[in-house]
mmCIF file of C-alpha atoms and ligand atoms in Angstrom:
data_model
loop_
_atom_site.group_PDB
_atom_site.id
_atom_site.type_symbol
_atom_site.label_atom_id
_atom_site.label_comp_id
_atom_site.label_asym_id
_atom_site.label_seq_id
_atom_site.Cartn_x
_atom_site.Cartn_y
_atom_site.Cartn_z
ATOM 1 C CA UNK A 1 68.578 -127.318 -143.348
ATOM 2 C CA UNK A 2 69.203 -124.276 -145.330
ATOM 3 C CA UNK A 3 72.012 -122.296 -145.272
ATOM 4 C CA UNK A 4 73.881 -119.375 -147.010
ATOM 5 C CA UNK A 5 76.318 -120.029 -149.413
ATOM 6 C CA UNK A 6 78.572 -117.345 -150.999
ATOM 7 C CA UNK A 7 77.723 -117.755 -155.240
ATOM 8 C CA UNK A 8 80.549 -116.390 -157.439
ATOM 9 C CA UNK A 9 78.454 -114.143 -159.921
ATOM 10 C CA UNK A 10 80.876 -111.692 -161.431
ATOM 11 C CA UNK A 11 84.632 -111.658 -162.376
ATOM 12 C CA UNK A 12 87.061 -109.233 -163.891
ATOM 13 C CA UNK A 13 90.472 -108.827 -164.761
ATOM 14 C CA UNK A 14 92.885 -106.293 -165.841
ATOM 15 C CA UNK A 15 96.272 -106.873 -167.274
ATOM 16 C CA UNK A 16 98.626 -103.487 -168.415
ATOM 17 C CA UNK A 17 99.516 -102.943 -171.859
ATOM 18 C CA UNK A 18 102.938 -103.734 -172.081
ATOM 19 C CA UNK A 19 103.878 -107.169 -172.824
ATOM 20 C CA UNK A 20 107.208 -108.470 -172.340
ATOM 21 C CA UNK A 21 108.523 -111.586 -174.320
ATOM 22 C CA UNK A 22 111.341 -114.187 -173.318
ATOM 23 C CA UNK A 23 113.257 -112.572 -176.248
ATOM 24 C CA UNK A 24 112.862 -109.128 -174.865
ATOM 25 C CA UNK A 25 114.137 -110.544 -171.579
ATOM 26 C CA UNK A 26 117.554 -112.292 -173.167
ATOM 27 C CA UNK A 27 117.906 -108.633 -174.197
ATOM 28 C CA UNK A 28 118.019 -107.618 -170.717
ATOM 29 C CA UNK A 29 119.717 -110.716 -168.775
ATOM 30 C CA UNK A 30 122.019 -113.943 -169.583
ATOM 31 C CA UNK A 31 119.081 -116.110 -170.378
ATOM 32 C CA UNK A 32 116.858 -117.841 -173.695
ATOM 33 C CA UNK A 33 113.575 -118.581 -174.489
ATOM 34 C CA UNK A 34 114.772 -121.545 -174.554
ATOM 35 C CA UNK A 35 115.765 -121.836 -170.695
ATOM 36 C CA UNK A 36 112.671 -120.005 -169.619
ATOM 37 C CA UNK A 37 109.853 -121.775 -171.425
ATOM 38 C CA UNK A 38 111.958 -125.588 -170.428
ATOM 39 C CA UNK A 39 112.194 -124.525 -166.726
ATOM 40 C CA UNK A 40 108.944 -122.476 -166.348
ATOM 41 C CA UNK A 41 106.365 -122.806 -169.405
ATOM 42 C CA UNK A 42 106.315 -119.285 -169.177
ATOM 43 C CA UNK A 43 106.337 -116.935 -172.653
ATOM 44 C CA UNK A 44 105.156 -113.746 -172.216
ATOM 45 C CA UNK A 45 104.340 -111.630 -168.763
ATOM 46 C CA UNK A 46 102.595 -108.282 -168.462
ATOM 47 C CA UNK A 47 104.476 -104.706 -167.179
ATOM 48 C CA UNK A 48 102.623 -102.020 -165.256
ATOM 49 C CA UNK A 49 103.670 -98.573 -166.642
ATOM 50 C CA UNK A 50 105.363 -96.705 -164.235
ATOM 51 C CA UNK A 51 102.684 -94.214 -163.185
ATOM 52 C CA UNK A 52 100.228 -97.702 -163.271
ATOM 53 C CA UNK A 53 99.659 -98.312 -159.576
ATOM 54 C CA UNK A 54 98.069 -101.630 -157.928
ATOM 55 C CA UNK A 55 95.018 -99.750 -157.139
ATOM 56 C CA UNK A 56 94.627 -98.919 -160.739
ATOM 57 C CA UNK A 57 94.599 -102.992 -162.117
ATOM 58 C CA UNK A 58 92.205 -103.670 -159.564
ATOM 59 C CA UNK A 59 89.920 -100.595 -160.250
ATOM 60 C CA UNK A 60 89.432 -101.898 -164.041
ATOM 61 C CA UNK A 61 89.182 -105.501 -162.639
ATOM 62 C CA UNK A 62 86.274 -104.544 -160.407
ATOM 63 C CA UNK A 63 84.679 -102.242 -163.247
ATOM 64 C CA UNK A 64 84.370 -105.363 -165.360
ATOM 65 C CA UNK A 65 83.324 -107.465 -162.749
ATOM 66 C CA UNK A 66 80.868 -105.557 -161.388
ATOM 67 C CA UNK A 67 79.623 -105.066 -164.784
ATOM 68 C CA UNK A 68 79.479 -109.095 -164.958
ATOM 69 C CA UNK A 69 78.001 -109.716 -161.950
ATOM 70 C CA UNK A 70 75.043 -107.118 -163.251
ATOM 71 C CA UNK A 71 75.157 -105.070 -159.853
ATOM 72 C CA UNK A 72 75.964 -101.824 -158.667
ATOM 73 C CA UNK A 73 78.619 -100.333 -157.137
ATOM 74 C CA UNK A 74 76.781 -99.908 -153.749
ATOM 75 C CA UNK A 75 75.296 -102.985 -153.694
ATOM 76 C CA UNK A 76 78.827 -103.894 -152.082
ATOM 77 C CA UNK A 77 79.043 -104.499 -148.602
ATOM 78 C CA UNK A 78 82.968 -105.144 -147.937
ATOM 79 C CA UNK A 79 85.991 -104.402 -150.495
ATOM 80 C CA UNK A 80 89.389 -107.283 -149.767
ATOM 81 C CA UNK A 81 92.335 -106.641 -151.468
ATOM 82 C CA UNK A 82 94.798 -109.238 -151.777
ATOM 83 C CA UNK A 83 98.656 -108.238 -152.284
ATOM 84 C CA UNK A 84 102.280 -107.638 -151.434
ATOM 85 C CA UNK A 85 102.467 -104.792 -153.771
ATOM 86 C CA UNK A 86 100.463 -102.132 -152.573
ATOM 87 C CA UNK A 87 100.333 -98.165 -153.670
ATOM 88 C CA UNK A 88 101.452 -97.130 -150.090
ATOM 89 C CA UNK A 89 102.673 -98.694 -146.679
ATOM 90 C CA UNK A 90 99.208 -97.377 -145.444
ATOM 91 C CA UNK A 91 95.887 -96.904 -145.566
ATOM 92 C CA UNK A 92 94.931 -100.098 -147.463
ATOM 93 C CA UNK A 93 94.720 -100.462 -151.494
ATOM 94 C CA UNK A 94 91.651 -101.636 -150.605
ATOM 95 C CA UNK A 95 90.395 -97.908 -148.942
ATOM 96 C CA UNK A 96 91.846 -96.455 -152.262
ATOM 97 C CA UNK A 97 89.528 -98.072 -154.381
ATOM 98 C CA UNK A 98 86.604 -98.263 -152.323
ATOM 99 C CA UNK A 99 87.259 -94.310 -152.844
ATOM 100 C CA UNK A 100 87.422 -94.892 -156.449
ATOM 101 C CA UNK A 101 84.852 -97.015 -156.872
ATOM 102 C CA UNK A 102 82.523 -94.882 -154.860
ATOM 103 C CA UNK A 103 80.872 -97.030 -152.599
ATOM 104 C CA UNK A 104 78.343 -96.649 -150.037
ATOM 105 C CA UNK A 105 79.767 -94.699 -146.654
ATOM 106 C CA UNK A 106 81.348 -96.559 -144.121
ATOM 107 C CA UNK A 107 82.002 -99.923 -146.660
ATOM 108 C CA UNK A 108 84.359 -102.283 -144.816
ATOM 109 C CA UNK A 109 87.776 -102.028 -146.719
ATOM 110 C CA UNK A 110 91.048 -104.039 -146.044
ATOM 111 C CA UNK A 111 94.160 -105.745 -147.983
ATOM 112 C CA UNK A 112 95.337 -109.038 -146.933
ATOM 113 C CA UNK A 113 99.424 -109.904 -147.220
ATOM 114 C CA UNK A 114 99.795 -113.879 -147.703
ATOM 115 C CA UNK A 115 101.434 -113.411 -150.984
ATOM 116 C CA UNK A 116 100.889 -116.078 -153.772
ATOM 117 C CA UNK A 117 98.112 -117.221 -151.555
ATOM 118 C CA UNK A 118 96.516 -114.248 -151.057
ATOM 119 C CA UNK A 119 93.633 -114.756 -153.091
ATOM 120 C CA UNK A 120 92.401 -117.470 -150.821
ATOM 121 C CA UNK A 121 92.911 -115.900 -147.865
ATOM 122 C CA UNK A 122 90.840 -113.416 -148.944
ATOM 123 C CA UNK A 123 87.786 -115.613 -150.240
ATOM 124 C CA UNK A 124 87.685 -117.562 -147.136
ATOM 125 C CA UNK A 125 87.388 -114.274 -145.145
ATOM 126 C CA UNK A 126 84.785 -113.134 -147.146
ATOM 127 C CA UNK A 127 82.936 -116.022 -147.389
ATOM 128 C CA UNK A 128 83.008 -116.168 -143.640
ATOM 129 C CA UNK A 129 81.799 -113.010 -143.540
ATOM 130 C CA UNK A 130 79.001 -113.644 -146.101
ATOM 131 C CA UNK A 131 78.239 -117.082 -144.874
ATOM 132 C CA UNK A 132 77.216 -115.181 -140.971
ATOM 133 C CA UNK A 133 75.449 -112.916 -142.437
ATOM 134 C CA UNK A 134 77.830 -109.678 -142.283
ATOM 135 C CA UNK A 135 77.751 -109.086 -145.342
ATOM 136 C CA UNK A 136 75.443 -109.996 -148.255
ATOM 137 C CA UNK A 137 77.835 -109.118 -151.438
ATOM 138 C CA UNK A 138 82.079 -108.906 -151.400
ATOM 139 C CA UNK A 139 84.199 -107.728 -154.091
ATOM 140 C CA UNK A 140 87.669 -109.821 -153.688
ATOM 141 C CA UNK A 141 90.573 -109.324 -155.422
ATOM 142 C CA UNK A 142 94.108 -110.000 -156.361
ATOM 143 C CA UNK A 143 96.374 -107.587 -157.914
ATOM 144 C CA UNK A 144 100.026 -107.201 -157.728
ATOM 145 C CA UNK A 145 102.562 -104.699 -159.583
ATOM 146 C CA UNK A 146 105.661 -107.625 -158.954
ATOM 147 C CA UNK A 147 107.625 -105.969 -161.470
ATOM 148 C CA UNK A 148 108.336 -102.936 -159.016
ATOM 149 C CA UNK A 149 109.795 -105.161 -156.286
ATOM 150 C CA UNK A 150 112.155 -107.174 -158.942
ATOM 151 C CA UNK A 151 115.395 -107.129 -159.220
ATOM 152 C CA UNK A 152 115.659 -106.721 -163.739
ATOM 153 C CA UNK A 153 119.029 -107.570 -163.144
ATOM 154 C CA UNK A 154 118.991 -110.975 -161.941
ATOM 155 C CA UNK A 155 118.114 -113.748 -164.057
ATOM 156 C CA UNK A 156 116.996 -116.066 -161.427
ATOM 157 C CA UNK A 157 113.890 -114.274 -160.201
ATOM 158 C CA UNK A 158 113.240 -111.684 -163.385
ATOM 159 C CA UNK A 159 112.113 -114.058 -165.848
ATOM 160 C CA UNK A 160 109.437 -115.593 -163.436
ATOM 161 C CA UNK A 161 106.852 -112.400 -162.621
ATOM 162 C CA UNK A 162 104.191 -110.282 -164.213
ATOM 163 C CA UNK A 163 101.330 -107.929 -162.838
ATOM 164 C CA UNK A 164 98.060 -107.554 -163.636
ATOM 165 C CA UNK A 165 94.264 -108.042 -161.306
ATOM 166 C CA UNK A 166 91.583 -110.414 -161.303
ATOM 167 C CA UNK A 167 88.192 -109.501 -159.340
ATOM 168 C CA UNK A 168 85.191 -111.476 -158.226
ATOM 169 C CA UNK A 169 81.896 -110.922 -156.814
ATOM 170 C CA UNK A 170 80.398 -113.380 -154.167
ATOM 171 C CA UNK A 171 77.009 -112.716 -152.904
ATOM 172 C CA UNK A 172 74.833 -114.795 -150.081
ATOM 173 C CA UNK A 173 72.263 -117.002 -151.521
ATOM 174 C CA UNK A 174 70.171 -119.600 -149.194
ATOM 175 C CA UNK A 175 71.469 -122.668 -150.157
ATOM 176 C CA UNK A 176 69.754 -126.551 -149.367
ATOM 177 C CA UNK A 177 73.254 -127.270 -147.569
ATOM 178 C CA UNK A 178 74.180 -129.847 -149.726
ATOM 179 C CA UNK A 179 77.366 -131.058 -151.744
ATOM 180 C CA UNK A 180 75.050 -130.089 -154.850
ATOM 181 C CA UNK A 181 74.611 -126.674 -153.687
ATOM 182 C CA UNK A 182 76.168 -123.749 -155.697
ATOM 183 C CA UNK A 183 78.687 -121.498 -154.521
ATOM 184 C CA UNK A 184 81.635 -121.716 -152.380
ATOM 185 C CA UNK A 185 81.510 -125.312 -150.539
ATOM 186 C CA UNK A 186 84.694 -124.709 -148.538
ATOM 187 C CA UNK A 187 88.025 -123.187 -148.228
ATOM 188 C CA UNK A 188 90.967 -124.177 -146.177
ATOM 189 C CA UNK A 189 94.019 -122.395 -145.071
ATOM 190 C CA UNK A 190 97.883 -122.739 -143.892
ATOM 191 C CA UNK A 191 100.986 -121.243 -143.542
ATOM 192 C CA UNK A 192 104.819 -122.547 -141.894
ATOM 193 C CA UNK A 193 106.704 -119.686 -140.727
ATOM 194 C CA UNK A 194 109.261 -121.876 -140.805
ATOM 195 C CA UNK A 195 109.807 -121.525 -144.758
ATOM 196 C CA UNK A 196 109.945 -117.525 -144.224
ATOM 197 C CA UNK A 197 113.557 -117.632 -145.937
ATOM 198 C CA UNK A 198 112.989 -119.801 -149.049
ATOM 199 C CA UNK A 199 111.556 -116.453 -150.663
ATOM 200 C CA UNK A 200 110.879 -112.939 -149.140
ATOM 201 C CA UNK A 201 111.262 -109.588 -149.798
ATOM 202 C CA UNK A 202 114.932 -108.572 -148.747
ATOM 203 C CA UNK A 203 113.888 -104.905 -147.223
ATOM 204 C CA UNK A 204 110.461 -103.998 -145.361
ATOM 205 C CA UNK A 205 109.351 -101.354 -144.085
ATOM 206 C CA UNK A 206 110.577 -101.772 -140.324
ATOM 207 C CA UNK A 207 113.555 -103.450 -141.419
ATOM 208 C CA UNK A 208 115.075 -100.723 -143.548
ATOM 209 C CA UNK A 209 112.088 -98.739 -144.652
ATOM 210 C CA UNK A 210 112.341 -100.217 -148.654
ATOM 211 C CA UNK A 211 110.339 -102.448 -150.691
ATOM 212 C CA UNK A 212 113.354 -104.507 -151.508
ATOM 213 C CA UNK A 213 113.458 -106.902 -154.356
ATOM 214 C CA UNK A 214 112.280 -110.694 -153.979
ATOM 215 C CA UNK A 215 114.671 -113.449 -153.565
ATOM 216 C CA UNK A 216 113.699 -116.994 -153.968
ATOM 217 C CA UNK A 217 115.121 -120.569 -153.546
ATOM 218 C CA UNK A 218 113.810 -121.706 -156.234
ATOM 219 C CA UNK A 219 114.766 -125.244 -155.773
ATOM 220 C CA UNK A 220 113.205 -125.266 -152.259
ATOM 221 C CA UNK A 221 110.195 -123.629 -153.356
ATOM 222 C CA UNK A 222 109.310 -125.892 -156.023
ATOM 223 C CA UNK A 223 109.643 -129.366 -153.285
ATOM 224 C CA UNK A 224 107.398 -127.934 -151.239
ATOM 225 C CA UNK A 225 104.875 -126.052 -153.567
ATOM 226 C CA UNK A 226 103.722 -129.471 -154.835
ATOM 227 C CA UNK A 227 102.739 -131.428 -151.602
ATOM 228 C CA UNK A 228 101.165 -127.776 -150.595
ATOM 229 C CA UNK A 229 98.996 -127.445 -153.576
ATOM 230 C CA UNK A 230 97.870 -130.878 -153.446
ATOM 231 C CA UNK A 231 97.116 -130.579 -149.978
ATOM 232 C CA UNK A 232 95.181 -127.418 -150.629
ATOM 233 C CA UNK A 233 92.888 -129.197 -152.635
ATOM 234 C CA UNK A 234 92.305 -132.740 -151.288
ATOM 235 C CA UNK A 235 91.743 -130.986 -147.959
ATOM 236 C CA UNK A 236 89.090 -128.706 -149.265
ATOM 237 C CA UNK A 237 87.509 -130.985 -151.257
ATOM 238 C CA UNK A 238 86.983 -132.894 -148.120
ATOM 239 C CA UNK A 239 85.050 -130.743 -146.426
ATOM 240 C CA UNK A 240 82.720 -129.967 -149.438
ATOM 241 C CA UNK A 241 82.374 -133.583 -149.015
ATOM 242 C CA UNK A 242 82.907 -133.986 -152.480
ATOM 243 C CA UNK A 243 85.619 -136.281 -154.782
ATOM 244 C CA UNK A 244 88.302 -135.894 -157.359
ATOM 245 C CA UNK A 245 86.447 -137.176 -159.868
ATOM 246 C CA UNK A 246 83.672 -134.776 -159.364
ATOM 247 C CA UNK A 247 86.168 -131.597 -160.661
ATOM 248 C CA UNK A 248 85.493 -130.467 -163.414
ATOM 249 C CA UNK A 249 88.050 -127.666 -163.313
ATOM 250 C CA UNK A 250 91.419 -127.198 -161.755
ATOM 251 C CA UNK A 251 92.374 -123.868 -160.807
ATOM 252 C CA UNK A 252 96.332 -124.063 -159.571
ATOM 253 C CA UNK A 253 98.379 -120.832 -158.812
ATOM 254 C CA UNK A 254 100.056 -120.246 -161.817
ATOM 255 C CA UNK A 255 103.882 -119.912 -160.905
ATOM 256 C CA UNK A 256 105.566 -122.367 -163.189
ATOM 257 C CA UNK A 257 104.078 -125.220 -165.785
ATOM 258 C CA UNK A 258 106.340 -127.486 -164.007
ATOM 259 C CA UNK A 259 104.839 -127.566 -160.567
ATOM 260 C CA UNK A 260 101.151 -127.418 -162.448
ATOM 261 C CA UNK A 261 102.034 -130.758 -164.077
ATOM 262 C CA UNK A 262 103.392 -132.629 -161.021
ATOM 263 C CA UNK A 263 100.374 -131.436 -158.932
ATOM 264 C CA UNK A 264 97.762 -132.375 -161.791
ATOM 265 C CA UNK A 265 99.438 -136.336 -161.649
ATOM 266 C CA UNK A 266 99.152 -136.442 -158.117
ATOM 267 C CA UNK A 267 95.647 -135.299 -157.737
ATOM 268 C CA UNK A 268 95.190 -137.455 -161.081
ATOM 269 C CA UNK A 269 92.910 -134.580 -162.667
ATOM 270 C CA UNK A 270 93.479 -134.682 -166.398
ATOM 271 C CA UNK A 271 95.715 -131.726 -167.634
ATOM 272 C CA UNK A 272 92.666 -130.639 -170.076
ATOM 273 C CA UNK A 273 90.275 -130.066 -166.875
ATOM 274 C CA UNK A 274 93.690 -127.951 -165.781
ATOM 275 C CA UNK A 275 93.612 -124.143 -166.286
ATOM 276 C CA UNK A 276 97.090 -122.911 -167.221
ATOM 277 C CA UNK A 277 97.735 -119.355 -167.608
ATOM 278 C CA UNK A 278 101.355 -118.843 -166.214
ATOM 279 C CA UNK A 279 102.209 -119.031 -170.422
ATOM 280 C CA UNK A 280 101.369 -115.472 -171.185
ATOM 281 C CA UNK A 281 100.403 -113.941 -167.471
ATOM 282 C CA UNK A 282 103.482 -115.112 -165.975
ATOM 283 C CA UNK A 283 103.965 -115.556 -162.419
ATOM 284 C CA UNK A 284 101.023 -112.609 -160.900
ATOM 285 C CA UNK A 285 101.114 -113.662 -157.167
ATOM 286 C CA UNK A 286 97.754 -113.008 -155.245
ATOM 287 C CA UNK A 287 96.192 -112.187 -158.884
ATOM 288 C CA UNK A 288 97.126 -115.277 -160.611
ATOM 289 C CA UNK A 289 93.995 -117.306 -160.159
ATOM 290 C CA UNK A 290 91.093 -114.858 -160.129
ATOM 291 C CA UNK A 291 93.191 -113.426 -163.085
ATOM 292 C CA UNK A 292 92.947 -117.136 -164.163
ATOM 293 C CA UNK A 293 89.263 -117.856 -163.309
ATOM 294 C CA UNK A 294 87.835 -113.743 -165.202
ATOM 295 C CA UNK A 295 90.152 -115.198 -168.455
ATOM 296 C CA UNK A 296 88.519 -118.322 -168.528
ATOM 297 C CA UNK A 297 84.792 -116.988 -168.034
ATOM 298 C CA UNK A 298 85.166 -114.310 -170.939
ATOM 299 C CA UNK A 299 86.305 -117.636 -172.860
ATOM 300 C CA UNK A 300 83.191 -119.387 -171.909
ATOM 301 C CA UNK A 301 84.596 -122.175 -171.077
ATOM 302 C CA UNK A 302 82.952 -122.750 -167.518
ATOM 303 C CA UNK A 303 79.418 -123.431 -167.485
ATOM 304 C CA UNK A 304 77.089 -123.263 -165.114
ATOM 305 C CA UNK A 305 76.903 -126.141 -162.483
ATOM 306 C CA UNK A 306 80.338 -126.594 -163.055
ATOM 307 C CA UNK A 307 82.897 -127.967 -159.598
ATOM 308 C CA UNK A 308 86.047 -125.885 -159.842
ATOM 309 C CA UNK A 309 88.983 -126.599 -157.031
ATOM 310 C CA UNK A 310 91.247 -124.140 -156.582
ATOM 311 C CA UNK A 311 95.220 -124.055 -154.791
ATOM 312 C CA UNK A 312 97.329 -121.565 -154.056
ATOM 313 C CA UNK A 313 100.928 -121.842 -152.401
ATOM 314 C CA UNK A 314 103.334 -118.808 -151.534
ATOM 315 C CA UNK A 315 105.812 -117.011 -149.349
ATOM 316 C CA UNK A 316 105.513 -117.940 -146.022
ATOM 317 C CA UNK A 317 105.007 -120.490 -146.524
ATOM 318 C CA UNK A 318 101.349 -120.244 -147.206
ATOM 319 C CA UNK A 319 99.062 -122.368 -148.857
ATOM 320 C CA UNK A 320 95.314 -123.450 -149.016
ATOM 321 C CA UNK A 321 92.802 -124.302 -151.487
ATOM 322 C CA UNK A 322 88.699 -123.453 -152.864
ATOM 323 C CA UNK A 323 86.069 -125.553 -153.744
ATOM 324 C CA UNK A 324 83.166 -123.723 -155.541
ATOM 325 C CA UNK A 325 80.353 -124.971 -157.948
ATOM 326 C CA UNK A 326 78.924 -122.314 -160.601
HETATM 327 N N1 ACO B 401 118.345 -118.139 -167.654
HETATM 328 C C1 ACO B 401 119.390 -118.987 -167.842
HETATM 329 N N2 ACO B 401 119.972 -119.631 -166.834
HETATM 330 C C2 ACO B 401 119.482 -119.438 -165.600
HETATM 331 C C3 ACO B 401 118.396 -118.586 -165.334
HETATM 332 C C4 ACO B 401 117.831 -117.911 -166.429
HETATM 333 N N3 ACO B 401 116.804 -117.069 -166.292
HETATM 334 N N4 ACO B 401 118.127 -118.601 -164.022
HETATM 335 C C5 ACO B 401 119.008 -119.444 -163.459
HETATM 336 N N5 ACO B 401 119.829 -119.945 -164.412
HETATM 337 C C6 ACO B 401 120.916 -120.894 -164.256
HETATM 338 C C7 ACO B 401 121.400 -120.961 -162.842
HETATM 339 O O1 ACO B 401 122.347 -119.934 -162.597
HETATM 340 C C8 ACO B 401 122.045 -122.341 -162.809
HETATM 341 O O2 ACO B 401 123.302 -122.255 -163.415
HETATM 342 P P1 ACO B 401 124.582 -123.061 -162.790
HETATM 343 O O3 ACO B 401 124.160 -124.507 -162.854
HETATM 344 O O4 ACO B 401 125.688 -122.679 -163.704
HETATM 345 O O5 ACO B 401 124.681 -122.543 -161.394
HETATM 346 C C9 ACO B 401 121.171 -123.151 -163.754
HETATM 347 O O6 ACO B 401 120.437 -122.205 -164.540
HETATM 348 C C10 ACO B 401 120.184 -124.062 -163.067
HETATM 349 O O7 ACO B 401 119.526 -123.316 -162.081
HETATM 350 P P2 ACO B 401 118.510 -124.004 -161.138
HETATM 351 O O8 ACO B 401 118.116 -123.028 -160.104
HETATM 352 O O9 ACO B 401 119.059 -125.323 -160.735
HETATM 353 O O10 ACO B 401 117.308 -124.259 -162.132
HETATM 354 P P3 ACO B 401 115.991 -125.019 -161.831
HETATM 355 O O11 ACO B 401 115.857 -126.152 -162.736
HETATM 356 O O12 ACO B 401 115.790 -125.255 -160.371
HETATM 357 O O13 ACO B 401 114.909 -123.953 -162.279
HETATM 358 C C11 ACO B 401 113.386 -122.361 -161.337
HETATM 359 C C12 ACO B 401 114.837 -122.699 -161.642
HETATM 360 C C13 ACO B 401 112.657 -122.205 -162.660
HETATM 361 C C14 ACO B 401 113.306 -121.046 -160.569
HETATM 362 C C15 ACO B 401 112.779 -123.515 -160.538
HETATM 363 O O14 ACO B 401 113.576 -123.788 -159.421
HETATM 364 C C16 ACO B 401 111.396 -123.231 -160.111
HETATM 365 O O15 ACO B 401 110.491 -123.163 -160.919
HETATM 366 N N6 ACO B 401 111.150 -123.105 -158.824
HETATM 367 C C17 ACO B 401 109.836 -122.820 -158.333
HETATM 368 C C18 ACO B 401 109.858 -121.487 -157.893
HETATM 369 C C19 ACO B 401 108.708 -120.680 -158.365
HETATM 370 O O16 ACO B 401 107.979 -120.964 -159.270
HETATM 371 N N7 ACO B 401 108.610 -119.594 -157.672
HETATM 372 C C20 ACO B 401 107.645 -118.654 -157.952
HETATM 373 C C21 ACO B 401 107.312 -117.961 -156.724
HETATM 374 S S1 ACO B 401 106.719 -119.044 -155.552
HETATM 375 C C22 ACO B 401 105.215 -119.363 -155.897
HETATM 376 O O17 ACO B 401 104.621 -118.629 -156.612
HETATM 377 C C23 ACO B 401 104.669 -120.555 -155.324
#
């Protein structure tokens, strides 16, 4: 029976100028290189200007990803945004850009708030969208500007976060409805409430009308981000009815080298069939993976056939995971 499948045929990225090192950041706080790359694997992170807003990274993402995907603007049917750092409490970054972007009239536009999972959320709702026939082509994205809600004087959090935006394209295509099929096989998502603490935002809008700054347990976060991330992907590889074995990628949230290595042992994926960005993106949030999967493509490293599984874990808790073949 055929059916329609969402194919990923474009992606993007955008990451600001300014790059800050581990030195410059012992410079700024009681910390090493040393400390940071031991604890984190993380080197180097990238630092929106101060007039370089969220709906700015994603604008140059989606240029080059729309460019990729070899479509035009209006071919677009719905615009996601995925992101906890968005230009205003309201409308959506998402509206800004559609505006920016100039597509058609009436395009559906929205953001999405499930922080480092953000990304996922926002596939799955587009390929939900896409898959009854809503929609026939979504631009989803992640973008985040983390280093306006960070606190540069604590040492704990500031070493961990960058910004930048990764874009993709995902269009309907009938499909034979099998496990071979391209495009998105399945996506799966969670969240616990009950984990709302272990990192948040300390101010909000309702609460004290601020952004705040992020604060993390970082030792809580990392015991639970590895059963999560697994979880994300042995659950959606499930339902694509597929195996382990048949990955040929691994596309993890990139939040620390650490957690990346644990997960990669338990799923028993080889660490060369691992993506690992987190080195010189840092920690992006909701942009780390497409940031991830638009760095890899301009590499050429995927090809075309290719089974990717993706996981993503963040405040929230939330967590879930992609499985999509090229
Ligand atoms: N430089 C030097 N020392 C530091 C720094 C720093 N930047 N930050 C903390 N320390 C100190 C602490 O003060 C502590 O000192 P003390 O023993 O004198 O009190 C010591 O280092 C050890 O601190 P721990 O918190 O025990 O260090 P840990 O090994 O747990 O590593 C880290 C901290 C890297 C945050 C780790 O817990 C972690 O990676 N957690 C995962 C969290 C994460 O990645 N979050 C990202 C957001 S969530 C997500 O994206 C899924």
């Amino acid at each position: 029976m055929t059916v329609i499948r969402s194919q990923l045929i474009g992606t993007g990225y955008k990451l600001p100028e300014k790059v800050l090192t581990n030195d410059d950041l012992s410079k700024m706080v009681d910390t090493s290189d040393e400390w940071i790359s031991t604890r984190t694997g993380i080197k180097s992170r990238h630092i929106a200007a101060q007039d370089e807003l969220t709906s700015d990274l994603s604008y140059e993402a989606s240029l080059m990803a729309i460019k990729n995907a070899k479509i035009q603007n209006q071919d677009i049917d719905f615009v996601i945004v995925a992101t906890v750092t968005p230009d205003n409490t309201f409308p959506a970054t998402a509206a800004k850009l559609a505006k920016k972007l100039e597509l058609k009239p009436g395009t559906p536009a929205m953001d999405v708030n499930a922080a480092c999972s953000g990304f996922v959320y926002a596939t799955q709702i587009a390929d939900n969208m896409i898959r009854l026939g809503e929609i026939k082509t979504a631009l989803v994205i992640g973008a985040e500007t983390l280093s306006k809600i960070t606190d540069w004087t604590d040492r704990n959090t500031c070493v961990l976060f960058g910004d930048g935006a990764g874009a993709v394209i995902l269009q309907g295509a009938e499909c034979e409805g099998k496990n071979t099929d391209t495009g998105i096989l399945a996506t799966k998502i969670y969240a616990d409430g009950n984990q709302y603490e272990h990192l948040y935002s300390d101010s909000g809008v309702s609460l004290n009308q601020k952004a705040g700054f992020i604060h993390m347990d970082g030792k809580e976060v990392f015991k639970i981000a590895i059963p999560s991330l697994v979880q994300g992907v042995e659950e959606s590889l499930k339902i694509a009815g597929v195996q382990i074995s048949d990955v040929d990628w691994y596309v993890p949230h990139q939040a620390n080298l650490r957690i990346i290595d644990s997960v990669a042992k338990k799923l028993e994926i080889d660490m060369d069939k691992v993506i690992v960005t987190v080195d010189h993106h840092g920690n992006t949030s909701a942009a780390s993976i497409p940031l991830a999967l638009a760095e890899t493509f301009e590499k050429g490293k995927f090809k075309k056939g290719d089974l990717i599984a993706i996981s993503a874990m963040g405040a929230g808790f939330t967590w879930g995971g992609i499985v999509v073949r090229l």
